[in-house]
Coordinates of C-alpha atoms and ligand atoms in Angstrom, one line a residue:
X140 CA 78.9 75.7 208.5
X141 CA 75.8 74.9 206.0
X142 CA 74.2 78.0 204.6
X143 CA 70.9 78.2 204.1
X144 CA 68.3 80.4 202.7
X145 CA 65.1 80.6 205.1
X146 CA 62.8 80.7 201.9
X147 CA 60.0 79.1 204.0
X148 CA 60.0 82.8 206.0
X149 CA 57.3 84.4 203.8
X150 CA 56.9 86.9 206.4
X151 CA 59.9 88.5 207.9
X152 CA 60.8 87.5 211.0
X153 CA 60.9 90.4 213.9
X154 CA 64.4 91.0 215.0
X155 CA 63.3 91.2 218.4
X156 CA 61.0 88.2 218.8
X157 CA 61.4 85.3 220.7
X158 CA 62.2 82.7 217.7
X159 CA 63.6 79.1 216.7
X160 CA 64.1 77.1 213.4
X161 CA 64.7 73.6 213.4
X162 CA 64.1 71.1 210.3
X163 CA 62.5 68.1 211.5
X164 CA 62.5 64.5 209.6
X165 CA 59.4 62.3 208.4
X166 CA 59.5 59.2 210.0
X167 CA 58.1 56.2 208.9
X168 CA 56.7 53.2 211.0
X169 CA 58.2 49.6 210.7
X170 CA 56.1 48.6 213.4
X171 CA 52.6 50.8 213.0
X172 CA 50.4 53.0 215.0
X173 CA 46.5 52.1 214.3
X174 CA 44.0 52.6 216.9
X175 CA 43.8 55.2 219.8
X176 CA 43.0 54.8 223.6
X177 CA 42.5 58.2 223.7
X178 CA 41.4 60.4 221.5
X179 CA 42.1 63.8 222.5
X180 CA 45.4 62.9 224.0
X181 CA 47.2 60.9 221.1
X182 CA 47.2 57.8 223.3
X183 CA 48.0 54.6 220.9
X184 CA 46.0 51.5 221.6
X185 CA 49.8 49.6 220.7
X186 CA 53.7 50.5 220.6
X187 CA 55.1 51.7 217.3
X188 CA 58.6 51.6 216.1
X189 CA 59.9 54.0 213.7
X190 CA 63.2 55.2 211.4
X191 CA 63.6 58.7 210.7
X192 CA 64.6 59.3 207.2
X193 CA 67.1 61.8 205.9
X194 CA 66.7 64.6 203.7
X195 CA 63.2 64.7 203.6
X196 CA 61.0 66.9 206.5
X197 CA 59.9 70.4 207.5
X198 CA 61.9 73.3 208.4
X199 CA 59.7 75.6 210.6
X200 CA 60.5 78.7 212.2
X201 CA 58.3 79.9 215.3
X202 CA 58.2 83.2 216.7
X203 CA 56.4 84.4 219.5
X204 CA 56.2 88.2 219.7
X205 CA 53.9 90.7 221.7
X206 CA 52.6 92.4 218.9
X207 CA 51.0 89.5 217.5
X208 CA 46.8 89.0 218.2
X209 CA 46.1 85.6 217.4
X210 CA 48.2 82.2 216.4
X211 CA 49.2 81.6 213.0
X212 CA 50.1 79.2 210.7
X213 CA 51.8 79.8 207.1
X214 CA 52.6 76.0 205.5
X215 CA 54.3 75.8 202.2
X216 CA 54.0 79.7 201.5
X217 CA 50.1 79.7 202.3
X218 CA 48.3 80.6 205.5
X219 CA 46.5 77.2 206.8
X220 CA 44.0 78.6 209.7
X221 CA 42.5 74.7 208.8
X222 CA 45.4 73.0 210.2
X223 CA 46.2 75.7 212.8
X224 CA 44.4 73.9 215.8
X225 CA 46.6 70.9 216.2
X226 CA 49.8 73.4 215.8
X227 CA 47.9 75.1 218.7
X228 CA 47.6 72.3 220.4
X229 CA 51.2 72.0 221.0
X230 CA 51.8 75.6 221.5
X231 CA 49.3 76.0 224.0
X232 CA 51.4 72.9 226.2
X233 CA 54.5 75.0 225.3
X234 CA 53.2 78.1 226.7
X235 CA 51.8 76.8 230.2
X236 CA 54.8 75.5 230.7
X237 CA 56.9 78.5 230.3
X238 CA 54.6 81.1 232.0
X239 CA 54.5 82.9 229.0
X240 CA 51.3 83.5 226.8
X241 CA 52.8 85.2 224.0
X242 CA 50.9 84.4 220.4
X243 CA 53.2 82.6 217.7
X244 CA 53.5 82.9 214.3
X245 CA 54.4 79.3 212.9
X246 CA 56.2 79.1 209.2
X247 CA 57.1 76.1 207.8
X248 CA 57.7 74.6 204.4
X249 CA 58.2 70.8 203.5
X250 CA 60.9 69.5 201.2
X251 CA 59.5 66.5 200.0
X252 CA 56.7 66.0 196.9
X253 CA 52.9 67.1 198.0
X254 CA 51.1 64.2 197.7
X255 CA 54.5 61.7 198.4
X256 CA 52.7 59.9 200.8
X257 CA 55.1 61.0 203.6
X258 CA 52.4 62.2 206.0
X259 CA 53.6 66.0 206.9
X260 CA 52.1 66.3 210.0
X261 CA 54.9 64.3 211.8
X262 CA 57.8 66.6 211.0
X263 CA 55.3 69.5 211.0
X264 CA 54.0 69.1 214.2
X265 CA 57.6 67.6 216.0
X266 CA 59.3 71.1 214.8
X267 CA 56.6 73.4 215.8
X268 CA 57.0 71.6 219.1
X269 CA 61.2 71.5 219.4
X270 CA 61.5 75.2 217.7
X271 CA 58.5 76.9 220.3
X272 CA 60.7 75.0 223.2
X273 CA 64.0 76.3 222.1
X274 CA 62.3 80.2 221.3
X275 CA 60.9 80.2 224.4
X276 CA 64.4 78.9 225.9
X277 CA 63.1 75.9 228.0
X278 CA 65.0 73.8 229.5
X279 CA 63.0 70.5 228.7
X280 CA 64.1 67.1 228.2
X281 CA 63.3 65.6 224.8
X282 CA 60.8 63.0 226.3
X283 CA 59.1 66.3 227.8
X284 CA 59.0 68.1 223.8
X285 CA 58.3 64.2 222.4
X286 CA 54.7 64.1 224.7
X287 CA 54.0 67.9 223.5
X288 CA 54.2 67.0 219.9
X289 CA 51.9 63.7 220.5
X290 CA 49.3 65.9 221.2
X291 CA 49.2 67.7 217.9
X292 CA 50.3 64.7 215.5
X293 CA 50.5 60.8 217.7
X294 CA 53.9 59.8 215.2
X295 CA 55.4 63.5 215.8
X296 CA 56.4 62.2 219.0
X297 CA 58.9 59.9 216.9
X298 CA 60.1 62.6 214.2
X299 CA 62.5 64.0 217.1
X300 CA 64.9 61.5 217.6
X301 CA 67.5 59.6 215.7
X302 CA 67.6 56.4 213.5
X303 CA 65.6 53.4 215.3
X304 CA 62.9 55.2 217.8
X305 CA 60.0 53.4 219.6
X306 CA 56.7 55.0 220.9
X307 CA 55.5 53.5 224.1
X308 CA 52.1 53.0 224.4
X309 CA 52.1 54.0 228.0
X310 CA 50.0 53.0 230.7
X311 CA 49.1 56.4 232.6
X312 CA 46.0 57.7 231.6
X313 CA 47.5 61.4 231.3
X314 CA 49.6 60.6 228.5
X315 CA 53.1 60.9 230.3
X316 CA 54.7 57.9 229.6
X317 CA 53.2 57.8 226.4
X318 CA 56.8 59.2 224.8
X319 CA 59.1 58.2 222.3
X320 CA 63.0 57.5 221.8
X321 CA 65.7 56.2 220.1
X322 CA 66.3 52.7 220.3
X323 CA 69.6 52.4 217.9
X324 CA 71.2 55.4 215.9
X325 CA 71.1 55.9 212.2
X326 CA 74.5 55.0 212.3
X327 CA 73.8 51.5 214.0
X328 CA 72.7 49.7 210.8
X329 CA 72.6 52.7 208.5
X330 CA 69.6 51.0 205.6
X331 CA 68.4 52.7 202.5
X332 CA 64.4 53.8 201.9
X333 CA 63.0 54.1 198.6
X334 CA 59.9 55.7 198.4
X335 CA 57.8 54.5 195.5
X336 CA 54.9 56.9 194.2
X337 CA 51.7 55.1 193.7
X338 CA 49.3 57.7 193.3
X339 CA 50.3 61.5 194.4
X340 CA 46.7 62.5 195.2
X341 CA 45.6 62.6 198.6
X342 CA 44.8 60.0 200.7
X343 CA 41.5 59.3 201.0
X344 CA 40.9 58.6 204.5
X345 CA 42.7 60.6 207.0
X346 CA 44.7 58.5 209.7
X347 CA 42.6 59.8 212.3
X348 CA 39.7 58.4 210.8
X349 CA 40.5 55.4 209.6
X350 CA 41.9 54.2 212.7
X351 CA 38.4 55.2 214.8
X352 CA 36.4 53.6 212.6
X353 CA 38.7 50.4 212.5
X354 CA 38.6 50.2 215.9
X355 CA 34.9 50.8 216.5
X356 CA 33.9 48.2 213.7
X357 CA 36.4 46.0 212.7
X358 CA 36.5 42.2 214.4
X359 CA 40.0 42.3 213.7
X360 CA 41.0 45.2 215.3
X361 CA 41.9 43.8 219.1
X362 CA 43.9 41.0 217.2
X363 CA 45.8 43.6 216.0
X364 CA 46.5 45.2 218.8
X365 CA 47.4 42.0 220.4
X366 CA 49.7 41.0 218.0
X367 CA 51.3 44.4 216.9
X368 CA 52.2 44.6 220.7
X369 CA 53.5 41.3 221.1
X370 CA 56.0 42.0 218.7
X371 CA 57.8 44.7 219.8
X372 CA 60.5 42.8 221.6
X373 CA 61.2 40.9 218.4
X374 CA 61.4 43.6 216.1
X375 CA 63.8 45.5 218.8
X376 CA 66.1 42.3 218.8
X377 CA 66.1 41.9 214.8
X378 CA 67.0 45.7 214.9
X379 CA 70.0 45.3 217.4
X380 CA 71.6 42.4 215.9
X381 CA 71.3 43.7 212.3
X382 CA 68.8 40.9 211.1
X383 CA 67.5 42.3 207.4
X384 CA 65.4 38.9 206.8
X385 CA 64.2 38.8 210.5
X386 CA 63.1 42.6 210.3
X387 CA 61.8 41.8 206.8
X388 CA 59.8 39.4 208.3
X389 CA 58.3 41.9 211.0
X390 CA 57.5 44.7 209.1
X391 CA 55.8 43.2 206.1
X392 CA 53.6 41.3 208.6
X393 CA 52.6 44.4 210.6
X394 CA 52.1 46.2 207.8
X395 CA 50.0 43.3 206.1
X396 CA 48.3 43.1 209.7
X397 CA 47.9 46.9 210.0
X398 CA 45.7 47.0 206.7
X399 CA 44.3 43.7 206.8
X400 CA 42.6 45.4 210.1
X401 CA 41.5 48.3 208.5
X402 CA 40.1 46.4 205.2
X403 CA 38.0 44.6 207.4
X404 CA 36.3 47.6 208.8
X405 CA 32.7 48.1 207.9
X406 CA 32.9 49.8 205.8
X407 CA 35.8 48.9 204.8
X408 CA 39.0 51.5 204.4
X409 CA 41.1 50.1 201.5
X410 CA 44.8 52.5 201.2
X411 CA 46.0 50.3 198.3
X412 CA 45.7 50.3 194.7
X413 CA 46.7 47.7 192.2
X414 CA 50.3 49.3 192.1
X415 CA 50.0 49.0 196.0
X416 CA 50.0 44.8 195.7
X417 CA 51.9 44.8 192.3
X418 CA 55.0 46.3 194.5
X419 CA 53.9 44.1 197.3
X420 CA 54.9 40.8 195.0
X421 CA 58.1 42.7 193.3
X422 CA 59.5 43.2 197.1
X423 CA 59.0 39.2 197.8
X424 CA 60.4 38.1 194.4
X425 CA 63.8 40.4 194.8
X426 CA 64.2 38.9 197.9
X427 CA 63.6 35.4 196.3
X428 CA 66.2 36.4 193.7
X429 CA 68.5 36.7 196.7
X430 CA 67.9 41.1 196.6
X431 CA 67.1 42.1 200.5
X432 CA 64.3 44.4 200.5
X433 CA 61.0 44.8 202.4
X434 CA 58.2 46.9 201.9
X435 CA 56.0 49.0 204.2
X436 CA 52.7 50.9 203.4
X437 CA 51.4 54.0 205.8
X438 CA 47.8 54.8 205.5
X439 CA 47.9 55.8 201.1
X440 CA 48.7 53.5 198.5
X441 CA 52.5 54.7 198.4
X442 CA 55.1 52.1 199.3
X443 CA 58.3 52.3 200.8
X444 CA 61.1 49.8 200.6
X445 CA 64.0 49.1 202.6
X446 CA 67.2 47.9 201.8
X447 CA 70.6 47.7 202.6
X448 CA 73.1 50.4 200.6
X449 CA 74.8 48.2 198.7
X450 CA 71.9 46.3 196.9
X451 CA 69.9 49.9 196.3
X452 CA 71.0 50.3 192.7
X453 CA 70.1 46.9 191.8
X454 CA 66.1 47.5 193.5
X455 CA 66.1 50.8 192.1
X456 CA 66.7 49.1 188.7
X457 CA 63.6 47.1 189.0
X458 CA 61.7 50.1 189.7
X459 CA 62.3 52.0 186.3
X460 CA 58.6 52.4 185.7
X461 CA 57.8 54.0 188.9
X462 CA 58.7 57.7 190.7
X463 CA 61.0 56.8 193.2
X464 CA 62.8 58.9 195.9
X465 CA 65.7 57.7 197.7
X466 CA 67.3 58.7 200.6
X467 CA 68.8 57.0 203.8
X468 CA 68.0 56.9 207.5
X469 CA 69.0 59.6 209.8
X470 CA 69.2 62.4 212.6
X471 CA 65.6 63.5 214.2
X472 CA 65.2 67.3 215.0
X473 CA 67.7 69.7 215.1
X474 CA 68.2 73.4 215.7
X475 CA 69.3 75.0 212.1
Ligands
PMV663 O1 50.0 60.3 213.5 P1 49.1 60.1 212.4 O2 47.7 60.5 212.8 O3 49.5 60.8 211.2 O4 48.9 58.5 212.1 C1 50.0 57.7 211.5 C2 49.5 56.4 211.1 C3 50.4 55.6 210.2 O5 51.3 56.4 209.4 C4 49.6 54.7 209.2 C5 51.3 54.6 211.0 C6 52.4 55.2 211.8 O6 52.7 54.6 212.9 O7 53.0 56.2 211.4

């Protein structure tokens, strides 16, 4: 059994509450979300497809006790009443549909660098929505917890499942087949990520934002959607037979497509900096050398490349002058 200390618990949790922790994984999109049908729902204009990484996420613990007067949320040691409404967002889902209208207290802590890149609100928002599920001892399937945490974060409806996961965009207008899950496990074609560090400020423009005012004002935005959806079937066949170029292929182009979108916005949203494009060559010329790797880029200047295990020593060697965190593909969100 792995032992762990609960050091995210800044307050102590009530022996008699109704509780849950779970550590849920980033997740980072090979094919990308960018552009909402619906706003207040988390409804994507476009499929995504996803891996889940190892090692790196949020372990959250929610309780939900009758003595408490009001939600809260305590991230990374601090009380965040700022972020609490999308947590509440969630919760509120949670609690209509187990009868039960108990306030939570939510504490989580992230293990991965502030300011990584790794957007937190995807294993944030997907453990706040498995752990209140599990306190409140509902017997839900995982597509059921998957919509929940859509509403509070769109790519925490990925973070809960294992290896290769796709979100559908759905077609109802209530949101319900708007769900993800896992195409192929971790284990299925087990690649490496390293995450290169650009710049560890903050992003400029939130996700939320940038993606509204793509949609509302770039020309390019419905040939994105057009062609990011088009190429779902591909990028699920280059995952299921194992096909590093073919999926190298895929992902740089949505990625490429993705931002391209978003640059053309008026005015424009740039994410990358010159380190952004300088990776964006190095990635092309190790796989000209004959080194498979691909890059991706999420909405920050932050790159992060995929390879397969036994060529990760010889990428990470080219990336001596950068910060670099390494780690693999793996499980989505589990009890702990
Ligand atoms: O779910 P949000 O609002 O954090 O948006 C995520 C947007 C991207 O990271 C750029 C793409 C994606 O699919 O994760």
């Amino acid at each position: 059994m792995t032992h762990w200390i609960a050091d995210w618990e800044i307050k102590p949790v009530l022996s008699d509450s109704k509780k849950a922790r779970v550590f849920s994984p980033v997740n980072i999109a090979l094919a990308k979300y960018w552009g909402k049908r619906d706003v207040k729902l988390n409804l994507p204009t476009n499929g995504s497809i996803s891996v889940s990484l190892e090692n790196y996420g949020s372990f959250t613990t929610v309780e939900f006790h009758h003595s408490f007067l009001s939600d809260e949320l305590i991230l990374n040691g601090k009380p965040q009443p700022e972020k609490l409404s999308k947590v509440q967002k969630v919760l509120n889902e949670v609690r209509k549909a187990s009868g039960i209208s108990l306030f939570a207290r939510v504490q989580s802590k992230n293990n991965f660098p502030t300011g990584a890149g790794l957007a937190s609100s995807a294993s944030g928002i997907s453990a706040v929505a498995f752990a209140a599920a599990r306190a409140l001892h509902l017997d839900v399937s995982q597509s059921k917890v998957s919509e929940w945490a859509r509403l509070g974060s769109g790519s925490a409806c990925r973070s809960l499942f294992d290896g290769y996961v796709e979100w559908r965009r759905g077609e109802l207008a209530d949101g319900s087949d708007s769900i993800a899950h896992s195409l192929f496990t971790h284990e299925h074609w087990p690649l490496n990520a390293l995450i290169v560090i650009v710049n560890s400020n903050e992003k400029g423009t939130a996700s939320t934002n940038g993606m509204e005012h793509t949609r509302k004002t770039s020309p390019y935005f419905s040939a994105w959607v057009e062609s990011s959806q088009k190429s779902l079937p591909q990028f699920r066949q280059a995952i299921a037979e194992r096909d590093f170029l073919g999926l190298a292929r895929l992902a740089e182009s949505n990625c490429i497509q993705m931002h391209a979108s978003a640059m053309a916005a008026n005015p424009p949203v740039v994410y990358w900096q010159s380190q952004t494009m300088e990776l964006i060559h190095k990635a092309g010329d190790l796989r000209n050398k004959g080194i498979p790797v691909f890059f991706t880029i999420d909405a920050g200047p932050n790159v992060v490349l995929f390879c397969e295990p036994d060529v990760t020593l010889k990428v990470k060697q080219e990336l001596a002058e950068f910060s670099v965190l390494e780690t693999k593909l793996g499980l989505g969100t589990k009890e702990i």
